[in-house]
mmCIF file of C-alpha atoms and ligand atoms in Angstrom:
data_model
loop_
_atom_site.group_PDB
_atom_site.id
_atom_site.type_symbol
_atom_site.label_atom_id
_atom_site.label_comp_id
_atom_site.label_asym_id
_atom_site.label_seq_id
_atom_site.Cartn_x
_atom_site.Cartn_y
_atom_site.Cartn_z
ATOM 1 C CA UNK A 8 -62.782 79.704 -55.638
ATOM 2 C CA UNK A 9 -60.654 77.592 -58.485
ATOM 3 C CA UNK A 10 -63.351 74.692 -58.570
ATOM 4 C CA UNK A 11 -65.565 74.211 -61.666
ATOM 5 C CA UNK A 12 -69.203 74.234 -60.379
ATOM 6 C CA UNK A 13 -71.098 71.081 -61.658
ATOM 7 C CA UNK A 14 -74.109 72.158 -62.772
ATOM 8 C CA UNK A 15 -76.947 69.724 -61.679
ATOM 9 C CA UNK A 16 -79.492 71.478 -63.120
ATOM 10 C CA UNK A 17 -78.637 71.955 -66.401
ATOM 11 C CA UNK A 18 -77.800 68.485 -66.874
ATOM 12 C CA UNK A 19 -81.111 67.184 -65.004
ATOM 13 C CA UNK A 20 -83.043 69.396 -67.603
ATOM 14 C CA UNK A 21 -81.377 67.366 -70.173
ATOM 15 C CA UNK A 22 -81.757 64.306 -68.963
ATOM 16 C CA UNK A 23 -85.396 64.910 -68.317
ATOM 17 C CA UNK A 24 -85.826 66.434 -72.124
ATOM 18 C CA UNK A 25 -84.103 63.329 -73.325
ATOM 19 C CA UNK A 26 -86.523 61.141 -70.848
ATOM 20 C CA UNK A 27 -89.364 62.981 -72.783
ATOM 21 C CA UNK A 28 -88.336 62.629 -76.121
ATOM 22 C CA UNK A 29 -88.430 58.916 -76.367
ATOM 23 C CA UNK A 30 -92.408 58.870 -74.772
ATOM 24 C CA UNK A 31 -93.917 59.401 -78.385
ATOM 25 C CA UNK A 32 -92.199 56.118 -79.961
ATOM 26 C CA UNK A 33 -92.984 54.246 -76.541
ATOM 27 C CA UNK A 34 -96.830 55.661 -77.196
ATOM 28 C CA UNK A 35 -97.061 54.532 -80.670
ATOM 29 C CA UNK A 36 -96.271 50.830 -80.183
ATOM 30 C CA UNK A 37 -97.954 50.206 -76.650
ATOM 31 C CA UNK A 38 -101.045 52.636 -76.972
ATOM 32 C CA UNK A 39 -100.654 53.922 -73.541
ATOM 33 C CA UNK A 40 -98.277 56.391 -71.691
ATOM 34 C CA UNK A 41 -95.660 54.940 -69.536
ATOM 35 C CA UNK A 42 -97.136 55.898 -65.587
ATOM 36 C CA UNK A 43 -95.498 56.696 -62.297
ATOM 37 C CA UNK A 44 -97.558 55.716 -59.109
ATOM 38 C CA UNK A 45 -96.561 57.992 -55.767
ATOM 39 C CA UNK A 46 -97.968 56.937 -52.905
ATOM 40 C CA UNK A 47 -98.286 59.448 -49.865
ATOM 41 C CA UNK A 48 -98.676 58.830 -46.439
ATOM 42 C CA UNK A 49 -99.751 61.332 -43.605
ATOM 43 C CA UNK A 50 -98.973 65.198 -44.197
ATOM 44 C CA UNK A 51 -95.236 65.500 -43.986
ATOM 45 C CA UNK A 52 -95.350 69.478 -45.614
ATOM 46 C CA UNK A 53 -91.285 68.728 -46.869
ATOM 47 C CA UNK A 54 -93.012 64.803 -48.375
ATOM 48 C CA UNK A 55 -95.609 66.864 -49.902
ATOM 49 C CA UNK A 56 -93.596 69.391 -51.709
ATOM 50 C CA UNK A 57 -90.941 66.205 -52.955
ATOM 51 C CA UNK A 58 -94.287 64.435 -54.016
ATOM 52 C CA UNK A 59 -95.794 67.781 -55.936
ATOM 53 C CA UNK A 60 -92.414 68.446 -57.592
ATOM 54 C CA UNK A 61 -92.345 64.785 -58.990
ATOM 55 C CA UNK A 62 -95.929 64.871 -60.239
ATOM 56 C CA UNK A 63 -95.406 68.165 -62.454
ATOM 57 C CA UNK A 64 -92.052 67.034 -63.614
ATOM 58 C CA UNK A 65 -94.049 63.361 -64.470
ATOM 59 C CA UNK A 66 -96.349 65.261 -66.584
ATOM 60 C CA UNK A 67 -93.972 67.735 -67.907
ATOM 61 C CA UNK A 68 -91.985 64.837 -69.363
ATOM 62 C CA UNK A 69 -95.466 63.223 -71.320
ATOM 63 C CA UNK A 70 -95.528 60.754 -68.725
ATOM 64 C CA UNK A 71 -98.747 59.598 -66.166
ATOM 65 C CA UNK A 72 -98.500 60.616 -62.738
ATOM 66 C CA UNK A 73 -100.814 58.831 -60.401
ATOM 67 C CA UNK A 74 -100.982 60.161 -56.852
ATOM 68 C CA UNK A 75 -102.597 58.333 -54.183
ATOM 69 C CA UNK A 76 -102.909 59.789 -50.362
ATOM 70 C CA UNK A 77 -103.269 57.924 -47.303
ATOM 71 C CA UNK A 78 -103.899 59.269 -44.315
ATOM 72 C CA UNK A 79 -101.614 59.841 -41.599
ATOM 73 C CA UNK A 80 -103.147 57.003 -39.399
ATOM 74 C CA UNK A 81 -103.272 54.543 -42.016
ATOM 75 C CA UNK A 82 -103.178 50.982 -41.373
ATOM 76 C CA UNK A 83 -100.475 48.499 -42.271
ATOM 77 C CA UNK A 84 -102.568 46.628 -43.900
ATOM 78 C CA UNK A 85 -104.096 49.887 -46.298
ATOM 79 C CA UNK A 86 -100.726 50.442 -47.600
ATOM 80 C CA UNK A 87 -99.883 47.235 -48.726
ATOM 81 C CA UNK A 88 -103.217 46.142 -50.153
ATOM 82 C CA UNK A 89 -102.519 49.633 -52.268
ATOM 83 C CA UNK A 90 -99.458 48.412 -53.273
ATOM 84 C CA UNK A 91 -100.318 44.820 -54.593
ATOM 85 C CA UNK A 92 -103.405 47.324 -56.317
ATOM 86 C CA UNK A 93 -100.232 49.082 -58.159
ATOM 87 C CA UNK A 94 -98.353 46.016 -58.427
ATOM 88 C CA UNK A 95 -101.159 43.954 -60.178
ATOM 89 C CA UNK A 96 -102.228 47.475 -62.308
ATOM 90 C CA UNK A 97 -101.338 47.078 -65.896
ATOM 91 C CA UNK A 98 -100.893 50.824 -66.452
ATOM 92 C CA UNK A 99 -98.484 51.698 -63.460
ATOM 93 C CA UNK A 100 -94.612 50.872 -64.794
ATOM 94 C CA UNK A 101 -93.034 52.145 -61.116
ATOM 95 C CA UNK A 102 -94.476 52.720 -57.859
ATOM 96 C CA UNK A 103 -92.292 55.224 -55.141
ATOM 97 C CA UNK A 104 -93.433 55.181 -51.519
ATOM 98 C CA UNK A 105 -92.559 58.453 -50.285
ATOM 99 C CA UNK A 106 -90.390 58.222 -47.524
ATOM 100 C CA UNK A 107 -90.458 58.672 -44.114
ATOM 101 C CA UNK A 108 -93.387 56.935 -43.315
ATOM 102 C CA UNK A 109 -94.982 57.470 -40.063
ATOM 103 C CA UNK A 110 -93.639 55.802 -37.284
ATOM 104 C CA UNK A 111 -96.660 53.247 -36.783
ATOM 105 C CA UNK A 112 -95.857 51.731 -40.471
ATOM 106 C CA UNK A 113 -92.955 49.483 -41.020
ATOM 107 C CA UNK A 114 -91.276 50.766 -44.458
ATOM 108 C CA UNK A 115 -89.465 47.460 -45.084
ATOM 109 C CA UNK A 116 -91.885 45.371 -45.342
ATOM 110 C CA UNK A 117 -93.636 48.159 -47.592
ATOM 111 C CA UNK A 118 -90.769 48.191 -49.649
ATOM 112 C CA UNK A 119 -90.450 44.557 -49.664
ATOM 113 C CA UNK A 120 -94.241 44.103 -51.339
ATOM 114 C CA UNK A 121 -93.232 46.879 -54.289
ATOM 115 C CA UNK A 122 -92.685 44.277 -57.778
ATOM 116 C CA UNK A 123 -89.310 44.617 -58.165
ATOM 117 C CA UNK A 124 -89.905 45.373 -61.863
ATOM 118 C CA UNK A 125 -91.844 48.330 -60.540
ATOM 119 C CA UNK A 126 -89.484 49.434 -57.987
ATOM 120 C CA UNK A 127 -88.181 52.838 -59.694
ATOM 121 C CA UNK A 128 -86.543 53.884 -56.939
ATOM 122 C CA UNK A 129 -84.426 50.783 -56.561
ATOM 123 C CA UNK A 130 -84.501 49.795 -53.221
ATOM 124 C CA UNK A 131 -86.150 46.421 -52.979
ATOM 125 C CA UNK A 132 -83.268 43.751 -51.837
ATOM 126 C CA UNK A 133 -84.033 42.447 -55.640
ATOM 127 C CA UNK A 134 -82.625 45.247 -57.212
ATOM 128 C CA UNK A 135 -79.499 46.250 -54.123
ATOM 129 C CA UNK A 136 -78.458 42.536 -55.330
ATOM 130 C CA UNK A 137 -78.575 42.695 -58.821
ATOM 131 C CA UNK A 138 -76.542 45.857 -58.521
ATOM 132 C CA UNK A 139 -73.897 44.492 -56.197
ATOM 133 C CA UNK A 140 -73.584 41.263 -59.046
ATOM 134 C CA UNK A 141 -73.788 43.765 -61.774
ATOM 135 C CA UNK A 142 -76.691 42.566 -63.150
ATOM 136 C CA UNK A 143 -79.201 44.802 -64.897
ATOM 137 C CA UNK A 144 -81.079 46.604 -62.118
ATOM 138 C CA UNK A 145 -82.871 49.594 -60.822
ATOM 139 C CA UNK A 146 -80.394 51.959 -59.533
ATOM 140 C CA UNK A 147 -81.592 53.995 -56.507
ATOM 141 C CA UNK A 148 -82.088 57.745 -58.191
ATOM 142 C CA UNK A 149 -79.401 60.090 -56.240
ATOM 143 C CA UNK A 150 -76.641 57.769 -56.808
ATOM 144 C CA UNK A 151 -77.601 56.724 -60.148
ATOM 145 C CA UNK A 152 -77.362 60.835 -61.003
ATOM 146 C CA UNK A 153 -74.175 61.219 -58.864
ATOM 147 C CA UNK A 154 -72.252 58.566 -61.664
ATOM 148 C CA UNK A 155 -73.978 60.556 -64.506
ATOM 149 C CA UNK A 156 -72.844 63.883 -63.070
ATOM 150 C CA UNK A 157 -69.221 62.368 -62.511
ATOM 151 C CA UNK A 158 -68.972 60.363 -65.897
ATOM 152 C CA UNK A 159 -69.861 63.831 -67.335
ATOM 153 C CA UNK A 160 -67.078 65.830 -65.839
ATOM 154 C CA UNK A 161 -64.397 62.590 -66.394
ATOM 155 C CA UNK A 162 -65.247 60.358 -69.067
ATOM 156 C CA UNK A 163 -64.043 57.136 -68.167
ATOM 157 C CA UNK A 164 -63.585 56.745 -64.336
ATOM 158 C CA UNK A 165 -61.582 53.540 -64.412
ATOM 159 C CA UNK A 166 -58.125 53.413 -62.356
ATOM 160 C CA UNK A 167 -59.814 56.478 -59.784
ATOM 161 C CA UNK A 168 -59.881 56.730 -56.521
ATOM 162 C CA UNK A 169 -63.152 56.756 -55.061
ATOM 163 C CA UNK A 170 -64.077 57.753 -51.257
ATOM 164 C CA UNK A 171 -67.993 57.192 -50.583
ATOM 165 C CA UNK A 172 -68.376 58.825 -47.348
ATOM 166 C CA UNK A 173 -71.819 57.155 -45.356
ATOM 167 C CA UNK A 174 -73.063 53.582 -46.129
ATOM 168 C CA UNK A 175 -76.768 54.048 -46.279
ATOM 169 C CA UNK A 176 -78.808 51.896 -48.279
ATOM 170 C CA UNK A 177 -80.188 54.577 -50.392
ATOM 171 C CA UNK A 178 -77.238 56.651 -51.316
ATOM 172 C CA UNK A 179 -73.372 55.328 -49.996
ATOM 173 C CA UNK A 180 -73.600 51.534 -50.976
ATOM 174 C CA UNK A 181 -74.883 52.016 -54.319
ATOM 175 C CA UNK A 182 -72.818 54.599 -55.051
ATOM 176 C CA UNK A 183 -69.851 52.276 -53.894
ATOM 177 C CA UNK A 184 -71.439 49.393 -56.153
ATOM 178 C CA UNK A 185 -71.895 52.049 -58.855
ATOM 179 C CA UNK A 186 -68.148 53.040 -58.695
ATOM 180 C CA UNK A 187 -66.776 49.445 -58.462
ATOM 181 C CA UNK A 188 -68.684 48.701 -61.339
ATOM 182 C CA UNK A 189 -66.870 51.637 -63.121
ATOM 183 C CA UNK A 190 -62.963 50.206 -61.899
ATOM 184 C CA UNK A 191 -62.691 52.517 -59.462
ATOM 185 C CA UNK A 192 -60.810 52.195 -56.550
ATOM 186 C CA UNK A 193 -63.706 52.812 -53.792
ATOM 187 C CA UNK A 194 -63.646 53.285 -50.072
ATOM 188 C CA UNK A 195 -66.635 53.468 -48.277
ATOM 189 C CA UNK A 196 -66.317 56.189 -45.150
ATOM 190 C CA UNK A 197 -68.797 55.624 -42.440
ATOM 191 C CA UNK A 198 -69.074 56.937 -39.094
ATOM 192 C CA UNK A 199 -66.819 54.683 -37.273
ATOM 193 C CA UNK A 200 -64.144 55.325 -40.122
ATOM 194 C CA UNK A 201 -60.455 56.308 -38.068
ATOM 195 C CA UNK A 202 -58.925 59.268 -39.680
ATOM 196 C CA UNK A 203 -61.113 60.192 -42.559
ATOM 197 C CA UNK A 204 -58.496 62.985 -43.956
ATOM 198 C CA UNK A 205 -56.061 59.993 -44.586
ATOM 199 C CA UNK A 206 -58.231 58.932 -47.062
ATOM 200 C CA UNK A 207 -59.022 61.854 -48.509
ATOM 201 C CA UNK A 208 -55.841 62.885 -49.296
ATOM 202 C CA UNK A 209 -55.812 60.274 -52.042
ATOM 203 C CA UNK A 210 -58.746 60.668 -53.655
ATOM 204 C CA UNK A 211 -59.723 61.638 -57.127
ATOM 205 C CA UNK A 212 -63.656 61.410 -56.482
ATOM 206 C CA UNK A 213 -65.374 62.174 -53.035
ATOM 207 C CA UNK A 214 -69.148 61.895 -53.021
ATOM 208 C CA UNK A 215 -70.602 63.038 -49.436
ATOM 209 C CA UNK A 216 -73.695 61.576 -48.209
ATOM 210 C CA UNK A 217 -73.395 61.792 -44.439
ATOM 211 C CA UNK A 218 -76.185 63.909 -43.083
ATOM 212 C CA UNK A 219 -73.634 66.879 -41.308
ATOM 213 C CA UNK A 220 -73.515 70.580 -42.529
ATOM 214 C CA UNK A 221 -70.037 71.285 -44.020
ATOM 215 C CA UNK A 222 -68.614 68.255 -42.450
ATOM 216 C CA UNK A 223 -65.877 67.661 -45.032
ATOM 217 C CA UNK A 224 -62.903 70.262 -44.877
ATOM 218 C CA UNK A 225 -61.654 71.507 -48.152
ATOM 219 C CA UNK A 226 -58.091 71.157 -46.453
ATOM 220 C CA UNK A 227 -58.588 67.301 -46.809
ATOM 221 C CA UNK A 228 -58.990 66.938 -49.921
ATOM 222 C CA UNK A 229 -56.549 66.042 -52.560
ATOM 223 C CA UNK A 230 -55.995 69.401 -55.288
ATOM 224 C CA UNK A 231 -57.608 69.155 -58.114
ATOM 225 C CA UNK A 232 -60.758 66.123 -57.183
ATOM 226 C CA UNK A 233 -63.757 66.382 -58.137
ATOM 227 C CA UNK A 234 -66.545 66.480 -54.993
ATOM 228 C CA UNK A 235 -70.149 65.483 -55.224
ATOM 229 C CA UNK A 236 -72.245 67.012 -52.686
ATOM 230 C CA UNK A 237 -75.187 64.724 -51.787
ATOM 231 C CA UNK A 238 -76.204 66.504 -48.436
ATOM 232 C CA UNK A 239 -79.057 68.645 -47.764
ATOM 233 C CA UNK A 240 -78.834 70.148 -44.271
ATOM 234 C CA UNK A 241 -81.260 73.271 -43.419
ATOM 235 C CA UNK A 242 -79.363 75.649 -41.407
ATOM 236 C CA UNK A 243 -80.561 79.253 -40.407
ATOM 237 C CA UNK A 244 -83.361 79.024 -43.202
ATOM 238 C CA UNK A 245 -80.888 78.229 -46.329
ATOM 239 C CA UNK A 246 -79.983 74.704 -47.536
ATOM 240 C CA UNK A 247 -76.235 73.795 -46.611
ATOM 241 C CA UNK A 248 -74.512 70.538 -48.288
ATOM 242 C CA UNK A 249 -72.215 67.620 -46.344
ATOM 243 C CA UNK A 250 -69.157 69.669 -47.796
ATOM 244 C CA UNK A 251 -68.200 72.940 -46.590
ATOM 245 C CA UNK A 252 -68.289 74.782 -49.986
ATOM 246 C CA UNK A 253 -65.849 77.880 -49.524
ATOM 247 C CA UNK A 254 -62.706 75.999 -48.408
ATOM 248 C CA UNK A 255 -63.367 72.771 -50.898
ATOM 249 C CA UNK A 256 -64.099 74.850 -53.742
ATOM 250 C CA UNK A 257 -60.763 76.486 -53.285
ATOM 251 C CA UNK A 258 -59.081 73.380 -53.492
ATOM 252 C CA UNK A 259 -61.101 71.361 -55.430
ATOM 253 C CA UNK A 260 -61.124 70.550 -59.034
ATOM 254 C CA UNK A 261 -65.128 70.613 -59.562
ATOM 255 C CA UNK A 262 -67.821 70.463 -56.913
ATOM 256 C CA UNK A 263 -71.356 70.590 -56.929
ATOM 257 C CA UNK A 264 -73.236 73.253 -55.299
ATOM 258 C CA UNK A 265 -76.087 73.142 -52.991
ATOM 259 C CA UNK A 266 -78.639 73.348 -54.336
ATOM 260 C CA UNK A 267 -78.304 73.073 -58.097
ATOM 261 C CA UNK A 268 -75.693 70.141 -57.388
ATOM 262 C CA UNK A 269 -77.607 66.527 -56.741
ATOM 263 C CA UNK A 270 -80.623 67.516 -55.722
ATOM 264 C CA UNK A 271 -82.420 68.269 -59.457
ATOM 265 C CA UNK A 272 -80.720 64.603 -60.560
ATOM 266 C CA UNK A 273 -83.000 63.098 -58.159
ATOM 267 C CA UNK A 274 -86.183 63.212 -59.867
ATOM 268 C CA UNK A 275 -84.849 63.024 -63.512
ATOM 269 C CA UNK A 276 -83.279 59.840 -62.721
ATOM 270 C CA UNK A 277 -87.052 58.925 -61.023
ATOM 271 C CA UNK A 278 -88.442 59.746 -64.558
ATOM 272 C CA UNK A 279 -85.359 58.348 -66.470
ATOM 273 C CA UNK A 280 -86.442 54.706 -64.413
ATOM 274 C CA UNK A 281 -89.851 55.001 -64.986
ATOM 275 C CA UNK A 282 -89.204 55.242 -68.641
ATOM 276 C CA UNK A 283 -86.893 52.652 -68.364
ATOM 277 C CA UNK A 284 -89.625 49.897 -66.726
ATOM 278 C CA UNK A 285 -92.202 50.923 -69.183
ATOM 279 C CA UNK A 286 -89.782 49.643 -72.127
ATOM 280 C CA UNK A 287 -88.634 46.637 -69.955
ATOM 281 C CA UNK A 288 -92.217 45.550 -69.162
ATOM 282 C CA UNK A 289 -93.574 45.996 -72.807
ATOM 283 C CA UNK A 290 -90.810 44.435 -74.265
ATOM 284 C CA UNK A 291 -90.261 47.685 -76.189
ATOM 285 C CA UNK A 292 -86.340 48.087 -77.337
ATOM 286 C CA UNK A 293 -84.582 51.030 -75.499
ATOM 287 C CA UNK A 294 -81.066 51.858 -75.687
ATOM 288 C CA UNK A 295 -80.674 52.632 -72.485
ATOM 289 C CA UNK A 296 -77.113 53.989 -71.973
ATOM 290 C CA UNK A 297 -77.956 56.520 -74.363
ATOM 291 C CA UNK A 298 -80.761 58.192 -71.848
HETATM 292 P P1 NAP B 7 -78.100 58.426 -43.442
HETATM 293 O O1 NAP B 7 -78.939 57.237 -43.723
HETATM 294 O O2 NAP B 7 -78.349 59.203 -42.188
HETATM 295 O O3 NAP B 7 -76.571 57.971 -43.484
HETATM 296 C C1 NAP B 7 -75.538 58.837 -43.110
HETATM 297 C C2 NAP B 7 -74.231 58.118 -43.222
HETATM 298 O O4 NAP B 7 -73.208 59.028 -42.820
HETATM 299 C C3 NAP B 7 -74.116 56.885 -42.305
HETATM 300 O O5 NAP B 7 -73.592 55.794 -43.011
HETATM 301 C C4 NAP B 7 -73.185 57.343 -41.197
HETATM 302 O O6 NAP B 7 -72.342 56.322 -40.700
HETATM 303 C C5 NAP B 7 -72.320 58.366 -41.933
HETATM 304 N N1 NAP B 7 -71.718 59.295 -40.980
HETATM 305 C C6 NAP B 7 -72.324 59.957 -39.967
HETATM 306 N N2 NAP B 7 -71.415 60.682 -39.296
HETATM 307 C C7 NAP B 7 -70.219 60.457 -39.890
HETATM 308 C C8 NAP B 7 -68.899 60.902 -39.627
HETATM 309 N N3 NAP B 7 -68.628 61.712 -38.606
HETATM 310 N N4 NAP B 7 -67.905 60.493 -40.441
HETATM 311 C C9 NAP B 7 -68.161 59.659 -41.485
HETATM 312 N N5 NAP B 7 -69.401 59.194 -41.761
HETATM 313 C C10 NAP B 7 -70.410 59.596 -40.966
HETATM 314 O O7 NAP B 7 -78.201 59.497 -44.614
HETATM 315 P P2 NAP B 7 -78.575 59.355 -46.186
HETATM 316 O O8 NAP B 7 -79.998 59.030 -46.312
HETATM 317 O O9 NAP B 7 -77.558 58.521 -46.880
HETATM 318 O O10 NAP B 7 -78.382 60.880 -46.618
HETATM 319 C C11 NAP B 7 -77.150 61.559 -46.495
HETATM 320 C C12 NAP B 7 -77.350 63.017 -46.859
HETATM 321 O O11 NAP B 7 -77.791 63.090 -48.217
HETATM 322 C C13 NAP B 7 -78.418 63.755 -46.056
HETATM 323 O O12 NAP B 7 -78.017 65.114 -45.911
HETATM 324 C C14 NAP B 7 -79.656 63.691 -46.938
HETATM 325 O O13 NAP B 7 -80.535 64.767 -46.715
HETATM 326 C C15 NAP B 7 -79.015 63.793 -48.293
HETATM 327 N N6 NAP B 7 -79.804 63.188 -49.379
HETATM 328 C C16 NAP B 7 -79.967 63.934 -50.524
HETATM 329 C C17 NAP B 7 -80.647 63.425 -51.586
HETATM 330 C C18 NAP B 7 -80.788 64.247 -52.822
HETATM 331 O O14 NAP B 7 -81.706 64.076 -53.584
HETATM 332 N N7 NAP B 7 -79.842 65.153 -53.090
HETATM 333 C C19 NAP B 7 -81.203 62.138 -51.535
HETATM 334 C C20 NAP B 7 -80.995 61.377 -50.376
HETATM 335 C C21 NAP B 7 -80.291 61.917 -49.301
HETATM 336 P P3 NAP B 7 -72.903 55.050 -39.867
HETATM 337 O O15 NAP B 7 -73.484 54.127 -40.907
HETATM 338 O O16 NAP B 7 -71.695 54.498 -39.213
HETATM 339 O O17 NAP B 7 -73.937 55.575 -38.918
#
């Protein structure tokens, strides 16, 4: 292995101490603690532990974590009556709806009732469009920490070239938005994509986000790029990313491992937002390219 290793979870523990630090000042002029709402539907064990995890790292940051279960046979109608309940609740600055949902409930229309000045997670059509017209917006939390973790390792990304493999809406196309936004030159890889290695071959940044154990070859890439692992894939009991480690890291500049790559930027970011929202909605100043 040549590769640096890009360490996601130091850098998520700073981002969350930095999160944490500015809650006193945002306590002293509003009186109240900036809150995160988590709504839970149904008894998904892997939604559970994601939901858990958020909660203690909420509260380990000074911030309110509100948890509210459903049951697994909820009704439409239960979930969004909670939500306008959040929406309308002075004390909740974000509201996540943990995801999957069972397969009775319809997420988008869900997602669609979250206030958009709520929506931490950043995937109400409000906030995908401010992003894409680079207007100020919530920027969904994985890709939001896969910039961080890249502007980290290479300063200024302007002039790069970018490949975004998968288009989802919660991951590829804002992290294509993200990296136009930046001047990079960005493709965005999907499955229908002829002759991904092509593409590859020129690139100084590949982020992964496409679902598929150790799908990208480290013979692909170009020497010396730096690779952002989004994908979690259990395999055999252990967690495997989109990029097949051994062979990339040999060829790579710096890649992130899995886990300890993306993964921990996840919920910082959910925490940096929430912070973010609670300054935005009390009209307290926050200079927030410094978080
Ligand atoms: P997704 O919605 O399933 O999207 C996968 C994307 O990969 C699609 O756009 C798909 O293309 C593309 N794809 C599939 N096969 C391909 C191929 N052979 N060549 C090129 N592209 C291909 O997945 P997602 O939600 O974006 O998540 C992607 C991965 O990231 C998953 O492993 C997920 O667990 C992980 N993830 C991690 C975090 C984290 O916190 N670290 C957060 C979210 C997701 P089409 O559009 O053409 O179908």
């Amino acid at each position: 292995m040549s590769a640096d290793l890009i360490d996601g979870k130091a850098f998520a523990a700073g981002l969350r101490a930095r999160v944490a630090s500015h809650v006193p000042a945002f306590k002293a002029a509003t009186g109240r603690t900036p809150g995160l709402a988590v709504v839970l539907v149904g008894d998904d064990p892997a939604s559970a532990v994601y939901v858990r995890s958020k909660g203690k790292m909420t509260r380990e940051a000074g911030m309110e974590s509100l948890e509210h279960r459903l049951p697994a046979d909820a009704r439409q109608d239960d979930l969004i009556e909670l939500v306008d309940q959040l929406n309308a609740d002075p004390t909740v600055d974000g509201i996540l709806v943990q995801l999957p949902l069972p397969r009775h409930l319809d997420a988008e229309e869900v997602l669609l009732r979250i206030d958009p000045e709520k929506d931490v997670d950043g995937f109400h059509p409000v906030n995908a469009g401010r992003l894409a017209t680079g207007l100020p917006a919530f920027v969904p939390c994985t890709p939001l920490g896969c910039v961080m973790l890249l502007e980290d390792r290479l300063g200024d990304l302007s002039g790069l070239d970018a490949v975004v493999i998968g288009r989802s809406n919660i991951v590829g196309k804002p992290m294509a938005a993200l990296l136009t936004a930046r001047s990079c030159t960005v493709t965005l890889a999907h499955s229908r994509t002829r002759n991904l290695p092509h593409y590859l071959r020129h690139a100084d940044i590949v982020v992964a986000a496409v679902g598929r154990a150790d799908f990208v070859k480290g013979e692909w890439l170009k020497p010396g790029a730096t690779v952002i692992d989004v994908g979690i894939n259990r395999v055999d009991g252990g967690l495997r990313g989109d990029v097949d480690f051994e062979s990339a890291a040999s060829v790579a500049g710096a890649i992130t491992p899995v886990p300890g790559g993306v993964g921990p930027m996840t919920i910082a970011c959910l925490l940096r937002n929430t912070l973010v929202a609670a300054h935005r909605r009390e009209s307290v100043p926050l200079d927030e390219r410094a978080i």
